[in-house]
Every structure is written in C-alpha cells, then in structure tokens.
Tab-separated table of C-alpha atoms in Angstrom:
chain	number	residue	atom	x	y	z
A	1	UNK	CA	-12.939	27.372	11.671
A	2	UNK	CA	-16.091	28.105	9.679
A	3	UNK	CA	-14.447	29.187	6.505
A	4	UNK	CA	-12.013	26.154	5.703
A	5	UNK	CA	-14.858	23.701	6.319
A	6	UNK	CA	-16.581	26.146	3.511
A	7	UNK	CA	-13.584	25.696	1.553
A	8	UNK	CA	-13.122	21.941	2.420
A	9	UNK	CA	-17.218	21.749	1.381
A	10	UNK	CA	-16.360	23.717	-1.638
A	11	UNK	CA	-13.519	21.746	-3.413
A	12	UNK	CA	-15.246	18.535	-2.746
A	13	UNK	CA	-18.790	19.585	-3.872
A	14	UNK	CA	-19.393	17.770	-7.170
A	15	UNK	CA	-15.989	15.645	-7.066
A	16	UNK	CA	-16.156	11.871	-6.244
A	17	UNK	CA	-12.904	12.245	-4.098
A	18	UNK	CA	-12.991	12.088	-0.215
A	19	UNK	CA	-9.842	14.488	0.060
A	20	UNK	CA	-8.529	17.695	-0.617
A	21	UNK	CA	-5.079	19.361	0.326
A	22	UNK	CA	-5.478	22.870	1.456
A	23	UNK	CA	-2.751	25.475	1.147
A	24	UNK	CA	-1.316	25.691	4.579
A	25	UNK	CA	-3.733	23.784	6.072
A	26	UNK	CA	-2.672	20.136	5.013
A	27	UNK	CA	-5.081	17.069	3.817
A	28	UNK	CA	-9.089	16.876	5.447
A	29	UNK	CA	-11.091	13.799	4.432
A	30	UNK	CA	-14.603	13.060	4.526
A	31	UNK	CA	-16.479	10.071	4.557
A	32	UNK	CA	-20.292	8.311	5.382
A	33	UNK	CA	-18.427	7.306	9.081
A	34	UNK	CA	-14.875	8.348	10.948
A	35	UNK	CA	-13.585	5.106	9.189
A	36	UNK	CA	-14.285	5.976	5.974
A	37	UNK	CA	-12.835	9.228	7.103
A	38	UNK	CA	-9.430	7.951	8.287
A	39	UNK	CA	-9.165	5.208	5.696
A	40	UNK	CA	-9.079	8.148	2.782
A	41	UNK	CA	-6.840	10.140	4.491
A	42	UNK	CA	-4.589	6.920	4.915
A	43	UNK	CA	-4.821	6.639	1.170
A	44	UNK	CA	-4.156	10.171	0.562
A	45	UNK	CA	-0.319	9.982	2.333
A	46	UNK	CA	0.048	6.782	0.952
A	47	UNK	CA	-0.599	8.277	-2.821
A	48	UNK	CA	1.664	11.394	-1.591
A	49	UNK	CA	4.015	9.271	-0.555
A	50	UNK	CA	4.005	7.273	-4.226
A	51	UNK	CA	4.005	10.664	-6.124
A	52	UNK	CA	7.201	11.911	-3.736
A	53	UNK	CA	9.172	8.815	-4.535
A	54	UNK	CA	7.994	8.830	-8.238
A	55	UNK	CA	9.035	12.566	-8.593
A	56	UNK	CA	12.932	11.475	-7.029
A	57	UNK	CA	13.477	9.230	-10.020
A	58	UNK	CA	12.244	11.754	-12.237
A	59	UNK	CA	9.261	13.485	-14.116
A	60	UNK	CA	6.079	11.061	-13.609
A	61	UNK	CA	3.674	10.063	-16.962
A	62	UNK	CA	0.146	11.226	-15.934
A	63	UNK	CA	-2.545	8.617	-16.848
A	64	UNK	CA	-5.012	9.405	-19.014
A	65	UNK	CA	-8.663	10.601	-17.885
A	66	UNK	CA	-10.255	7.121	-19.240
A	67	UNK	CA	-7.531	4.982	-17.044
A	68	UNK	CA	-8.195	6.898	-13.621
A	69	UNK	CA	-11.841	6.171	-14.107
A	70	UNK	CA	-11.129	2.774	-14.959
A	71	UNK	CA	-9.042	2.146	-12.629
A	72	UNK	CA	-11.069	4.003	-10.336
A	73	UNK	CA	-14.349	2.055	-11.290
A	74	UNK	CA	-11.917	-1.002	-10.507
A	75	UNK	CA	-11.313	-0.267	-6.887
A	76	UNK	CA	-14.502	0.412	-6.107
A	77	UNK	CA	-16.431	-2.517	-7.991
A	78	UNK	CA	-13.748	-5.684	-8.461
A	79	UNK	CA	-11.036	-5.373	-6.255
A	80	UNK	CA	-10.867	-6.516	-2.984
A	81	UNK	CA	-15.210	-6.830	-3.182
A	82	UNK	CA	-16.761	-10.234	-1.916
C-alpha cells in the first residue's frame, strides 16, 4: 500500500543502494527499468545468502567504510565494464 512505498521511498532517499529489507515485509528494489529492478534484488539474496553462510562458520569481520566504497566504486567503474 501507500505507506510502505513511503517507507521503501524513505530508507532509500539519499542512499546509493537499490534495496532495502523491510520488517515483515521482505526485500523491494528499485531501479531506472524492471531489469535494473530484478537484477538488485537478485544481488540482494545472493549477498543474504553470503552473509547466512558466513554467519554458520562464525562471527563475520565487517569491512571498513573506505573498502565498501572502493569496492563499490570497483563494480560500478572496472569490473565487468567494456
């Protein structure tokens, strides 16, 4: 309904990610087309799906601010770019 698209809006407003996990709710993307769409929510299970199996072998290391937005600057500049 109208209130968790506000709340979907919300979160996301100001934040360079395409996804947010709602309380009860479960994982809504967003993206310029439905593509972009489903290929960040396809990223978003596959991440939960890392983070599950990382959290069965024990307590994960969180990277550092500067790594996630080098890494981040990675994916969308170098890798996998003609």
């Amino acid at each position: 309904d109208e209130e968790i698209g506000q709340a979907v809006a919300d979160t996301l407003a100001g934040h360079r990610s395409p996804a947010v996990l709602l309380r009860s709710h479960g994982v809504f993307t967003v993206g310029s087309d439905a593509r972009a769409a489903i290929k960040a929510a396809v990223m978003c299970e596959d991440a939960a799906r890392t983070v599950h199996l990382a959290r069965a072998l024990g307590e994960p290391i969180p990277l550092a601010g500067e790594d996630i937005d080098a890494l981040y600057d990675r994916y969308q500049n170098v890798y996998g770019q003609r």
